[in-house]
Coordinates of C-alpha atoms in Angstrom, one line a residue:
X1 CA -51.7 129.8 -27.2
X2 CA -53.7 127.9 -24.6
X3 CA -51.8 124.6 -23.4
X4 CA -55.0 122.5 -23.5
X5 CA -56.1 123.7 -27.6
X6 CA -52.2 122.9 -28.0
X7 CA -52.8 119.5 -26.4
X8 CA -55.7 118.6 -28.4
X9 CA -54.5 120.0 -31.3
X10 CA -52.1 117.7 -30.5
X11 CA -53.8 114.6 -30.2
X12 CA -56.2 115.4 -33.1
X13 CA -52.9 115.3 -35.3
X14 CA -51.8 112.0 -33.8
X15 CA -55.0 110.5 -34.4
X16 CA -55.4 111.8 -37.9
X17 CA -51.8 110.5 -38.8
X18 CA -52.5 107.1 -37.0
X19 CA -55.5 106.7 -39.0
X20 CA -54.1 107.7 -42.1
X21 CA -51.3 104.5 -41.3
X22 CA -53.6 102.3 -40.6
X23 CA -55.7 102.6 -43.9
X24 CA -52.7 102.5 -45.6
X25 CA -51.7 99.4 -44.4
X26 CA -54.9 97.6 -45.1
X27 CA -55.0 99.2 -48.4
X28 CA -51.5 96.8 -49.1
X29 CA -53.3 93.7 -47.7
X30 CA -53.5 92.4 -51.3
X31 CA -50.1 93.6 -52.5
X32 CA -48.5 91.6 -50.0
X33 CA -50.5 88.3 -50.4
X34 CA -49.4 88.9 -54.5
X35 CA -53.3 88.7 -55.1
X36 CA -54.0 91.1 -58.1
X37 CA -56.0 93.7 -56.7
X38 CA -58.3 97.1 -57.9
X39 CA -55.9 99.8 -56.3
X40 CA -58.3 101.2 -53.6
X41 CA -58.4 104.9 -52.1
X42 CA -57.7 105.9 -48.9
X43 CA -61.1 104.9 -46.5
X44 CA -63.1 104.3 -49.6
X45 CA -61.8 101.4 -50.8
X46 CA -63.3 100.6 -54.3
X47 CA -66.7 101.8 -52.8
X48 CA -65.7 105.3 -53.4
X49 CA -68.7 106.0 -56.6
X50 CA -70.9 104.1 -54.7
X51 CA -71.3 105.6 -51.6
X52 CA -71.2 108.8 -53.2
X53 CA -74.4 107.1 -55.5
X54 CA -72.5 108.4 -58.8
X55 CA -72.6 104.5 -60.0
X56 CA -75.2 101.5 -59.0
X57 CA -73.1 99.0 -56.7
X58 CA -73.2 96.4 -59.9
X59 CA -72.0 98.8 -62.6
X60 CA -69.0 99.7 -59.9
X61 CA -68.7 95.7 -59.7
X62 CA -68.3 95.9 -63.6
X63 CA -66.0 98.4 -64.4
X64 CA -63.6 95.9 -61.5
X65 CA -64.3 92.8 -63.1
X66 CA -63.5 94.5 -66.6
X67 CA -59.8 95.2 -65.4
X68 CA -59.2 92.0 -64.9
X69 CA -60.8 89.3 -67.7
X70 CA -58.7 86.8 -67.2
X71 CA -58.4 86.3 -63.5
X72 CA -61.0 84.2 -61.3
X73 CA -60.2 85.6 -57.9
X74 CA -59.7 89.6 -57.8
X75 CA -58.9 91.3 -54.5
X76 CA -61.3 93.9 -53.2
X77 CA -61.6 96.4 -51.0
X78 CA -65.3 97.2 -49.6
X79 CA -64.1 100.4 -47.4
X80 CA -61.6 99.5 -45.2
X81 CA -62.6 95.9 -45.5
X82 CA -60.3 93.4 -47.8
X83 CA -62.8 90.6 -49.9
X84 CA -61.9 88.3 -52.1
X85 CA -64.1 88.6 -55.5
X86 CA -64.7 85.2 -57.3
X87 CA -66.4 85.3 -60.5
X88 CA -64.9 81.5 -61.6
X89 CA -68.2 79.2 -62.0
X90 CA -66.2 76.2 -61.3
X91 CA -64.7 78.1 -58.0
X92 CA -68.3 79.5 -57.2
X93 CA -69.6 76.1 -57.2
X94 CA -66.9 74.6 -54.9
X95 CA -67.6 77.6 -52.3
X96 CA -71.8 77.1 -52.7
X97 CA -71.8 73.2 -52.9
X98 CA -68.7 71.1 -52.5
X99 CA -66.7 72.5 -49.9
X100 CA -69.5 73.9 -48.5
X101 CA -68.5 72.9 -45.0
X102 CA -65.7 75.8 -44.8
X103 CA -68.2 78.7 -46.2
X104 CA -71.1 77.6 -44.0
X105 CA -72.2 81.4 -43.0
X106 CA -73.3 84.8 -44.6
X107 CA -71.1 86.6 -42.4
X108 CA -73.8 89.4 -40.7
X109 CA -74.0 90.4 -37.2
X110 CA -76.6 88.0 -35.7
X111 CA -77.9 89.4 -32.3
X112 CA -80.1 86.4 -31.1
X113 CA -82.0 89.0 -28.7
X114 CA -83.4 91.0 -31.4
X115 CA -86.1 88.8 -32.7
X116 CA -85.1 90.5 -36.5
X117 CA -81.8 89.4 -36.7
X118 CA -82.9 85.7 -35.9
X119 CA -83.8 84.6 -39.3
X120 CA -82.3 82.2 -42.2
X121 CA -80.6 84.8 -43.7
X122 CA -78.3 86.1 -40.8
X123 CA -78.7 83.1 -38.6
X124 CA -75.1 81.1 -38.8
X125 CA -73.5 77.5 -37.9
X126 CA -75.6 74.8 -35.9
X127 CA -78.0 77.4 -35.4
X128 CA -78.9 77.7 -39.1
X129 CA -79.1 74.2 -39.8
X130 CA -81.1 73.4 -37.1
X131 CA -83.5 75.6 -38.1
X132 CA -83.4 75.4 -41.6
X133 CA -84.1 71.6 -41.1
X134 CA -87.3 72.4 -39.2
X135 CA -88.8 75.2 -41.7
X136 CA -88.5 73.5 -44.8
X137 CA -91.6 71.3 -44.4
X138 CA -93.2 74.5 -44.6
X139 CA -92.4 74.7 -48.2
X140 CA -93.1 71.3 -49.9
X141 CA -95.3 71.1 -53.0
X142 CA -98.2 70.3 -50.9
X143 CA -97.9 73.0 -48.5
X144 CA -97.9 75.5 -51.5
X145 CA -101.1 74.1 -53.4
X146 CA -102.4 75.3 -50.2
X147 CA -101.6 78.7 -50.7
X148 CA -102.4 78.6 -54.3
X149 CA -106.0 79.7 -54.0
X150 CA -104.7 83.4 -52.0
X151 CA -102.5 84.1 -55.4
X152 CA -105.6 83.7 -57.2
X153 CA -108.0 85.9 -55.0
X154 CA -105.2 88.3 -55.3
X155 CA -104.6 88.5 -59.0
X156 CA -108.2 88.1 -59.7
X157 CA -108.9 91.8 -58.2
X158 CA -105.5 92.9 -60.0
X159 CA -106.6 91.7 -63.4
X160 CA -110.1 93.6 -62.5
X161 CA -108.3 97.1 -61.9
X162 CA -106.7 97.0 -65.1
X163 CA -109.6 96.2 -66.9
X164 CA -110.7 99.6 -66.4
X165 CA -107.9 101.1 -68.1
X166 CA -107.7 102.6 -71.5
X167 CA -105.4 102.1 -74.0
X168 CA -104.0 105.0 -74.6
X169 CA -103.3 105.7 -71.0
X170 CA -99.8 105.2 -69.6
X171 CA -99.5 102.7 -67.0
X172 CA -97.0 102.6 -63.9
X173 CA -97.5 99.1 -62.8
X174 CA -94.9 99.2 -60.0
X175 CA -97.7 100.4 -57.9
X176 CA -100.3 97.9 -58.5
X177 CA -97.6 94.9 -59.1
X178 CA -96.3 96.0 -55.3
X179 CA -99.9 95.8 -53.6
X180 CA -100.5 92.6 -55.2
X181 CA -97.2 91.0 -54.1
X182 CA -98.4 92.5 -50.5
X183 CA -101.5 91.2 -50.2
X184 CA -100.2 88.0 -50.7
X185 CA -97.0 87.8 -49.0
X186 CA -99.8 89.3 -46.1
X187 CA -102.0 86.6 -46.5
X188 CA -99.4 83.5 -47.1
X189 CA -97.3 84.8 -43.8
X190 CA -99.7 86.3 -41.6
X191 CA -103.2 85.6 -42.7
X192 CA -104.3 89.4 -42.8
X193 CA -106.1 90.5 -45.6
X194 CA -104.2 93.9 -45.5
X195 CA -106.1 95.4 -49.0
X196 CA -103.5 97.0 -50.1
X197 CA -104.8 96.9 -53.7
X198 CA -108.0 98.4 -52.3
X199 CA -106.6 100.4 -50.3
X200 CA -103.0 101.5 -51.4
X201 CA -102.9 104.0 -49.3
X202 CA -102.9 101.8 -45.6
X203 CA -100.2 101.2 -43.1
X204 CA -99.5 97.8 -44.0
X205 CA -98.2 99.0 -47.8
X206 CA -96.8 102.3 -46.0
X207 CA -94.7 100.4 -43.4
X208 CA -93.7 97.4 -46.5
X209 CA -92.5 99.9 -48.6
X210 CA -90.8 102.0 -46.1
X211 CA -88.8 98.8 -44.9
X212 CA -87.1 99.1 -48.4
X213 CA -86.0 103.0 -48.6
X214 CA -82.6 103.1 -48.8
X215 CA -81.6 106.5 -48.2
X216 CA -78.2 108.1 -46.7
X217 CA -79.3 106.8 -43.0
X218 CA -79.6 103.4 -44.2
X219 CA -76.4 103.5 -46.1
X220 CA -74.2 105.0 -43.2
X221 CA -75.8 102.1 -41.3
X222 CA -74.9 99.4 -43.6
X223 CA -71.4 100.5 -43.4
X224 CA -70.5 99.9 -40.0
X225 CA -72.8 96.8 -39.8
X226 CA -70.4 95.5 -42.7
X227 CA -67.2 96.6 -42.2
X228 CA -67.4 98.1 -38.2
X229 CA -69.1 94.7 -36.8
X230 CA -68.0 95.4 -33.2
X231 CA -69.1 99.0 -33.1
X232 CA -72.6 98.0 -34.6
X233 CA -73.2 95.2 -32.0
X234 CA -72.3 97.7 -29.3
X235 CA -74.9 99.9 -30.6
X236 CA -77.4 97.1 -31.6
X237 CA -77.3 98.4 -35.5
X238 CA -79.7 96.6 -37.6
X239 CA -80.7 96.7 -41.0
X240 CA -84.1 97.0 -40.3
X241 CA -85.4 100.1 -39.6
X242 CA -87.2 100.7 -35.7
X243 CA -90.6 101.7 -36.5
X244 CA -90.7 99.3 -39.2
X245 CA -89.7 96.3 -37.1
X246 CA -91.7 97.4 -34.3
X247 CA -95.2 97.5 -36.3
X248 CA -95.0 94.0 -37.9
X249 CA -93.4 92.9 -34.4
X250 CA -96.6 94.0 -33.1
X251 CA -99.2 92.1 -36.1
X252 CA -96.9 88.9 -35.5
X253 CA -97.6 89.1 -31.9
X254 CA -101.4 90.5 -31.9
X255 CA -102.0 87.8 -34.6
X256 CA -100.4 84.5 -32.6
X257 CA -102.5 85.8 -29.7
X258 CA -105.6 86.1 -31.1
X259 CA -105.2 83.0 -32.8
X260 CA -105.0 81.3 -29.5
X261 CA -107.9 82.8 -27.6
X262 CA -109.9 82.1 -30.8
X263 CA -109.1 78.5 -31.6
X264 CA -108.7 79.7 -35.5
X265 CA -106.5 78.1 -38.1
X266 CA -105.3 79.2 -41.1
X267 CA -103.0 77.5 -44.1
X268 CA -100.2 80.2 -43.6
X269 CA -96.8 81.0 -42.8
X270 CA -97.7 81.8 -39.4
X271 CA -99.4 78.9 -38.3
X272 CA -96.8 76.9 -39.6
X273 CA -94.4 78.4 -37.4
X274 CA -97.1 78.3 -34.1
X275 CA -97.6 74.4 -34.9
X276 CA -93.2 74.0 -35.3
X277 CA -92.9 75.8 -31.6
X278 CA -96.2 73.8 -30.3
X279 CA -95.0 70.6 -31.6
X280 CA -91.6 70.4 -32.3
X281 CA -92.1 70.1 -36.2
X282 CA -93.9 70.1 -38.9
X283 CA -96.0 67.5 -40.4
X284 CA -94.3 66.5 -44.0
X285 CA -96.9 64.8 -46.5
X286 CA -96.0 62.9 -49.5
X287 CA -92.6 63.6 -50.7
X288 CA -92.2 65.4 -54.2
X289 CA -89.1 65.2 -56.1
X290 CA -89.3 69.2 -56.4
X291 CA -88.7 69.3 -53.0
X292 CA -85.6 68.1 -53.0
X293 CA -83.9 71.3 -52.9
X294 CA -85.2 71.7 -49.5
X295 CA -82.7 69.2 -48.1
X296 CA -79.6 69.7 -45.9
X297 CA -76.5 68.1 -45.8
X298 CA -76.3 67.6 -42.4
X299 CA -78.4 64.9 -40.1
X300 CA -78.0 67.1 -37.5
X301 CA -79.6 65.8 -34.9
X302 CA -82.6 68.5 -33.6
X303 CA -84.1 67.0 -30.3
X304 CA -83.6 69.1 -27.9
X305 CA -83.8 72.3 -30.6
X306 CA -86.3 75.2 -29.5
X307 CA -88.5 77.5 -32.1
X308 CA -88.4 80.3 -29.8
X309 CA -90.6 83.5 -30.1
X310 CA -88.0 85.6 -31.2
X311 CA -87.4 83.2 -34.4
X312 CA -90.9 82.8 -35.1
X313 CA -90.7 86.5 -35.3
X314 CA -87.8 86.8 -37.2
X315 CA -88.8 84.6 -40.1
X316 CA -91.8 86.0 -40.3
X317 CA -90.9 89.3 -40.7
X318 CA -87.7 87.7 -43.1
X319 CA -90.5 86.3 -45.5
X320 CA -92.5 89.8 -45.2
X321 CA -89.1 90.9 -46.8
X322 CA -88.2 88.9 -49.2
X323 CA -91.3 87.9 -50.7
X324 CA -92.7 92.0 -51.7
X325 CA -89.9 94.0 -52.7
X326 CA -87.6 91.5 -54.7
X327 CA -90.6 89.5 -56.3
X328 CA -93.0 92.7 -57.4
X329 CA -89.9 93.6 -58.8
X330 CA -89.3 90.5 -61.1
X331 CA -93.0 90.8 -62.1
X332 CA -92.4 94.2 -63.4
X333 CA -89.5 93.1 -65.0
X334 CA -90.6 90.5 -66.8
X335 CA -93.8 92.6 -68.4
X336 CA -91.1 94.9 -69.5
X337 CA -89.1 92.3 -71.4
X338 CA -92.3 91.1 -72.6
X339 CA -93.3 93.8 -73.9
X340 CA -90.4 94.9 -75.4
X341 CA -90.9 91.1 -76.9
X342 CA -94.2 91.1 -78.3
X343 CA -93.2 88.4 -80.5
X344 CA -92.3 86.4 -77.5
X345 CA -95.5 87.6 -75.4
X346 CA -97.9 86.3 -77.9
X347 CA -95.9 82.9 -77.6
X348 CA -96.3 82.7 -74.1
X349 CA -100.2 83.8 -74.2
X350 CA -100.5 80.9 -76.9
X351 CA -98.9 78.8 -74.2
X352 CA -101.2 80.0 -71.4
X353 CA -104.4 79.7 -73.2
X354 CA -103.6 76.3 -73.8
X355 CA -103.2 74.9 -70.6
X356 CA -106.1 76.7 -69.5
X357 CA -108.3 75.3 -72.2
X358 CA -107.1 72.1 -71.0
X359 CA -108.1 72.9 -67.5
X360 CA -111.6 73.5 -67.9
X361 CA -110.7 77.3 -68.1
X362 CA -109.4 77.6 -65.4
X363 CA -105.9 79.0 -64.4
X364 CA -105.5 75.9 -61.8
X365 CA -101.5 74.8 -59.8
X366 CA -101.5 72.0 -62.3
X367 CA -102.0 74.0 -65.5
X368 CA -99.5 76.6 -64.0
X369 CA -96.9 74.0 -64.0
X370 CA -97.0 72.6 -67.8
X371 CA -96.3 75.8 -68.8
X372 CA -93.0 75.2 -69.6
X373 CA -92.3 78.4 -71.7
X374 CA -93.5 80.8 -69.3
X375 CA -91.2 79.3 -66.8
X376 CA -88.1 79.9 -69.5
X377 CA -89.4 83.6 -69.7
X378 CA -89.4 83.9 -66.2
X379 CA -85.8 82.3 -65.8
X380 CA -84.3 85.0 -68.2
X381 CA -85.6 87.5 -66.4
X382 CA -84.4 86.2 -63.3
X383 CA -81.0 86.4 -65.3
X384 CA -80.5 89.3 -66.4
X385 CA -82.6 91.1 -63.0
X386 CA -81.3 88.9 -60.2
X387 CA -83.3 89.6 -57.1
X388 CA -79.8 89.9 -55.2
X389 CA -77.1 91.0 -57.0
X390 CA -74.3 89.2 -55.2
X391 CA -73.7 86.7 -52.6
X392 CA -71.5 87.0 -49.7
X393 CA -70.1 83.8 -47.7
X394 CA -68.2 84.1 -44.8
X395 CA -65.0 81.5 -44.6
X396 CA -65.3 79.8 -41.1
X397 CA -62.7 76.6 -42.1
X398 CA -59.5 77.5 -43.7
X399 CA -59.4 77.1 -47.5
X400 CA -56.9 77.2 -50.2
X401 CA -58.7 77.8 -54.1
X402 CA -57.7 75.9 -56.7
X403 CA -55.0 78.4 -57.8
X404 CA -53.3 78.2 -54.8
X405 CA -54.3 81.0 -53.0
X406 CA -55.0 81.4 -49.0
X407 CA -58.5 82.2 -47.4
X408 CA -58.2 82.6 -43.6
X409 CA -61.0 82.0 -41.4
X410 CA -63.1 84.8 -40.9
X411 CA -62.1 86.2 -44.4
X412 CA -65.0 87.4 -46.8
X413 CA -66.0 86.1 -50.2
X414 CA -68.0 87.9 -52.6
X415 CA -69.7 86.4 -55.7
X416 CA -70.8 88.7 -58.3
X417 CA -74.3 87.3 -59.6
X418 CA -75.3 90.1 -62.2
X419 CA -71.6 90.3 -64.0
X420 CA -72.0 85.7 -64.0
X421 CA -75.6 85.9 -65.7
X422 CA -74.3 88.4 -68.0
X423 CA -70.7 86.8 -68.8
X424 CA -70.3 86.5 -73.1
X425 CA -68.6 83.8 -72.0
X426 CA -71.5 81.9 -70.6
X427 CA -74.0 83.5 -72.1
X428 CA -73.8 84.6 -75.7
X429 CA -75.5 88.2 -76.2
X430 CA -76.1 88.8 -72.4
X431 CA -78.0 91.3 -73.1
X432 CA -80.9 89.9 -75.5
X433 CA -83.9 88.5 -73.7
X434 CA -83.9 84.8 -75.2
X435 CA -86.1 82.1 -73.1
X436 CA -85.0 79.5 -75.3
X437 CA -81.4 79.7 -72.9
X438 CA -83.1 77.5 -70.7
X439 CA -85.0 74.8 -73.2
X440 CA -84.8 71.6 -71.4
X441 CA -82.4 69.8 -73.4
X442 CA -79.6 73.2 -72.5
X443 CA -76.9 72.6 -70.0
X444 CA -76.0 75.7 -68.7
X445 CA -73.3 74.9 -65.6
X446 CA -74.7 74.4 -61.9
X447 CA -73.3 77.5 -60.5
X448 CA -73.9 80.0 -63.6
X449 CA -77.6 80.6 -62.7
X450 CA -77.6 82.1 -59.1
X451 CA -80.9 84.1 -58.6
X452 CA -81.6 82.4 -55.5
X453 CA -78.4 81.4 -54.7
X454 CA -77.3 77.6 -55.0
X455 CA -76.2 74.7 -52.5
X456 CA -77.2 74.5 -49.0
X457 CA -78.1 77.7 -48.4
X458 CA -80.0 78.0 -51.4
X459 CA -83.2 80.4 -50.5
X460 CA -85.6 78.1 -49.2
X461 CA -88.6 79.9 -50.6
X462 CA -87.6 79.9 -54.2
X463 CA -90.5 77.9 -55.4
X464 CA -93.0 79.6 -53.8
X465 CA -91.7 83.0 -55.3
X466 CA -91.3 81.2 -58.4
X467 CA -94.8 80.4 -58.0
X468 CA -96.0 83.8 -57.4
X469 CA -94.6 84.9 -60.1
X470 CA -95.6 82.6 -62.9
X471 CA -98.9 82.9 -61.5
X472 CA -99.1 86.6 -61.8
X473 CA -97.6 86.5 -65.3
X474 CA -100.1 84.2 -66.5
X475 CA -103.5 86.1 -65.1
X476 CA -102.1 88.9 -66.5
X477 CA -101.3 87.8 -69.9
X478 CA -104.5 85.9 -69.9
X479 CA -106.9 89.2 -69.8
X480 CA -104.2 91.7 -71.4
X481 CA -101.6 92.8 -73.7
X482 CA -98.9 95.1 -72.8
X483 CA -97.0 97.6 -74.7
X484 CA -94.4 99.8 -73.8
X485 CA -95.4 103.4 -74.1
X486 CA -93.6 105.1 -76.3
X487 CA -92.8 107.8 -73.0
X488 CA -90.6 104.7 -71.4
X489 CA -87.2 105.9 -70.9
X490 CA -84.4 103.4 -71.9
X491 CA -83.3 101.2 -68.7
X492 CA -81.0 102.4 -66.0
X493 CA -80.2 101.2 -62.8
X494 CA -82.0 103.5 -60.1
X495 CA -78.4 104.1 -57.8
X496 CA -80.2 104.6 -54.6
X497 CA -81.2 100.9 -54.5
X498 CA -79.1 97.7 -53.9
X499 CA -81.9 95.4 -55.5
X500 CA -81.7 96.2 -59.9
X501 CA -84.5 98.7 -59.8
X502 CA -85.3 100.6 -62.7
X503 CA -84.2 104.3 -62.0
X504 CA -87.5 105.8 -64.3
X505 CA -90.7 104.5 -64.4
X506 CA -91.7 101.8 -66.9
X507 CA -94.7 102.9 -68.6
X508 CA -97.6 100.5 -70.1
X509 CA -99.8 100.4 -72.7
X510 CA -102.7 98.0 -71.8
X511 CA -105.7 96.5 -73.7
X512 CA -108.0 94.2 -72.9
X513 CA -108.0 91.3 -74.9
X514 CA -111.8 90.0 -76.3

């Protein structure tokens, strides 16, 4: 045989065998810190059925949790990569809000030349803070009323295409819902009037919606960002895909400039973010105790901070992101559970009606806001459909949990949001839509309702999505009544997704009310 096949031959061997060590050894990382543990397999961890989309990453997250009822920290493997799973309320809320300080960051690879990586949700340390501090002018209760009037131009053409649809035709709303969430999520960040529900068929919706396919490129990707950091900073891996990042990289940019030459203002996103790098900051008006959510727990100190390009990019495009996909998803989710709830629909259109009649007839901010029992519905659904379904913090100050055990610095935490807002424990009947949870006089504990996370690093646009939602909800309720069409299959989780989509379409049967 040929010496150099025998060598490599050879070295193949060796390297198979040494690889085959080393994920043995990491698959005893939890036996030896006596942390009970889901027994992993070799290179797949416990992420075997998900990468091979047999299960949705939650219902994998269940069937863990299940082995374990009684313990609030459960070791994990995700790949080759050891987490600690907390699913402990009382722990959650010391990681989220009281010892915050040692679980300040996300723990994703943050590349500050690629303007998509700088952002709030990857951005970590002083970094964060600084610029946290600086953006959340940007949403304060009277910087939203601002916006309120694009929700409205957008729902008002949303509420006239389903006017012209008949009763006994079966409606897939995802469509429709996701145009509407565009246009204003267009408008409120980047003051284009994209018409996508015109016009469905543009480059604006093409390139939104593409930013969300998650297919086997995306997923390989995802690994070695997560568990291979150093290999995907060498190759500059990102989440985002190129084409996608390069076309709203190029609106940002055409937009700013134009902008300029122009002299023309706009009450958006964007301009927000060209007055924070012209100025320094951004003008806060009359304080509202709703915006107290907004604050930090720092006083870092932001003088000599810079809003460079590449972050006025980066949070632009971050808003693009989370303000379509995971909010024209709780829209549709919420006219399912409605509709499976007529009972419950007609009490929320009772609702709706009234505050309108009290608002001249109009569907005005102030009207939106007394409508307490919508805002329950919409908090269920936000329960049992978190936009995210887990959290991730990364431990950056050594920390010991309450039972004693050990988190090193630059260790990973996961929190399981979906199996929390569906715990019996917590919630009895998880699985029943009730609105009446979240009655005012209810105490549900701080860290048990995480759709937008909690603490410092709460999402800082919460009550603008909020907003957008509620809205929708009402102008739709206001003109129609939904039914579920009989050809609705039962709900599944669509495996090819991280966010909880719905695997089959959810089909509608609409009429007009008179």
């Amino acid at each position: 045989m040929d010496p150099i096949l025998i060598t490599l031959i050879a070295i193949a061997i060796t390297l198979m065998a040494y690889l085959i060590y080393y994920g043995n050894e990491i698959n005893k990382y939890w036996l030896r810190r006596g942390i009970p543990f889901k027994k992993p397999l070799l290179f797949f961890g416990n992420s075997a059925n998900v990468i091979l989309m047999r299960k949705h990453f939650v219902d994998n997250q269940f069937d863990i949790i299940k082995e374990f009822p009684n313990e609030p920290v459960i070791g994990i493997y995700d790949l080759l990569k050891p987490i600690f799973l907390v699913k402990d309320v009382d722990i959650i809320e010391k990681i989220l809000v009281k010892d915050f300080m040692h679980f300040i960051d996300r723990g994703f690879p943050f590349d500050k030349q690629n303007p998509f990586d700088v952002n709030l949700f990857t951005m970590s340390g002083k970094e964060w803070r600084a610029v946290r501090y600086k953006l959340s002018p940007m949403f304060t209760t009277t910087k939203l009323k601002t916006m309120y009037g694009t929700m409205a131009d957008c729902s008002d053409y949303l509420t006239s295409i389903l006017d012209k649809m008949d009763e006994s035709q079966d409606v897939d709303l995802k469509e429709y819902i996701g145009c509407f969430a565009m246009d204003v999520i267009g408008s409120s960040a980047y003051g284009i009037d994209a018409n996508n529900l015109s016009q469905p068929d543009n480059e604006f919706r093409k390139m939104g919606k593409k930013a969300f396919d998650f297919d086997k490129k995306q997923l390989l990707k995802m690994i070695i960002i997560n568990c291979l950091p150093k290999i995907a900073r060498l190759f500059k891996l990102s989440f985002n895909k190129p084409d996608v990042a390069d076309y709203f990289c190029k609106i940002i940019r055409n937009t700013i400039e134009y902008r300029k030459q122009n002299g023309i203002t706009r009450n958006d996103f964007l301009q927000m973010f060209m007055t924070l790098k012209e100025k320094g900051n951004i003008e806060l008006h009359i304080k509202d105790p709703e915006d107290d959510y907004l604050e930090t727990d720092t006083k870092l100190s932001v003088e000599n901070f810079e809003f460079t390009d590449n972050m006025m990019i980066g949070n632009a495009f971050a808003f693009l992101n989370a303000g379509f996909e995971a909010t024209a998803a709780n829209i549709l989710l919420n006219l399912y559970e409605l509709s499976k709830n007529i009972d419950i629909q007609e009490k929320v259109r009772r609702e709706i009606k009234k505050c309108v009649e009290e608002a001249d007839g109009t569907l005005t901010y102030e009207a939106l806001k007394k409508m307490t029992y919508l805002e329950q519905c919409v908090k269920e659904t936000l329960r049992i459909y978190p936009p995210l379904p887990f959290l991730m913090r990364l431990c950056t100050k050594e920390y010991t949990f309450p039972n004693g055990y050990k988190m090193g610095v630059g260790e990973t935490v996961f929190i399981p949001i979906v199996a929390i807002h569906r715990d019996p424990k917590i919630y009895q009947d998880p699985e029943e839509f009730r609105p009446e949870r979240f009655n005012p006089g209810e105490k549900i504990p701080s860290c048990a309702f995480l759709p937008f996370g909690n603490g410092p690093r709460i999402c800082i646009a919460m009550r603008f999505a909020l907003l957008e939602i509620k809205h929708c909800i009402a102008k739709l309720l206001m003109y129609h009544q939904y039914k579920l069409s009989p050809n609705t299959k039962p709900f599944r989780f669509n495996k090819k997704s991280l966010f909880l989509t719905p695997a089959d379409p959810i089909l509608f049967n609409i009429s007009k009310i008179k």
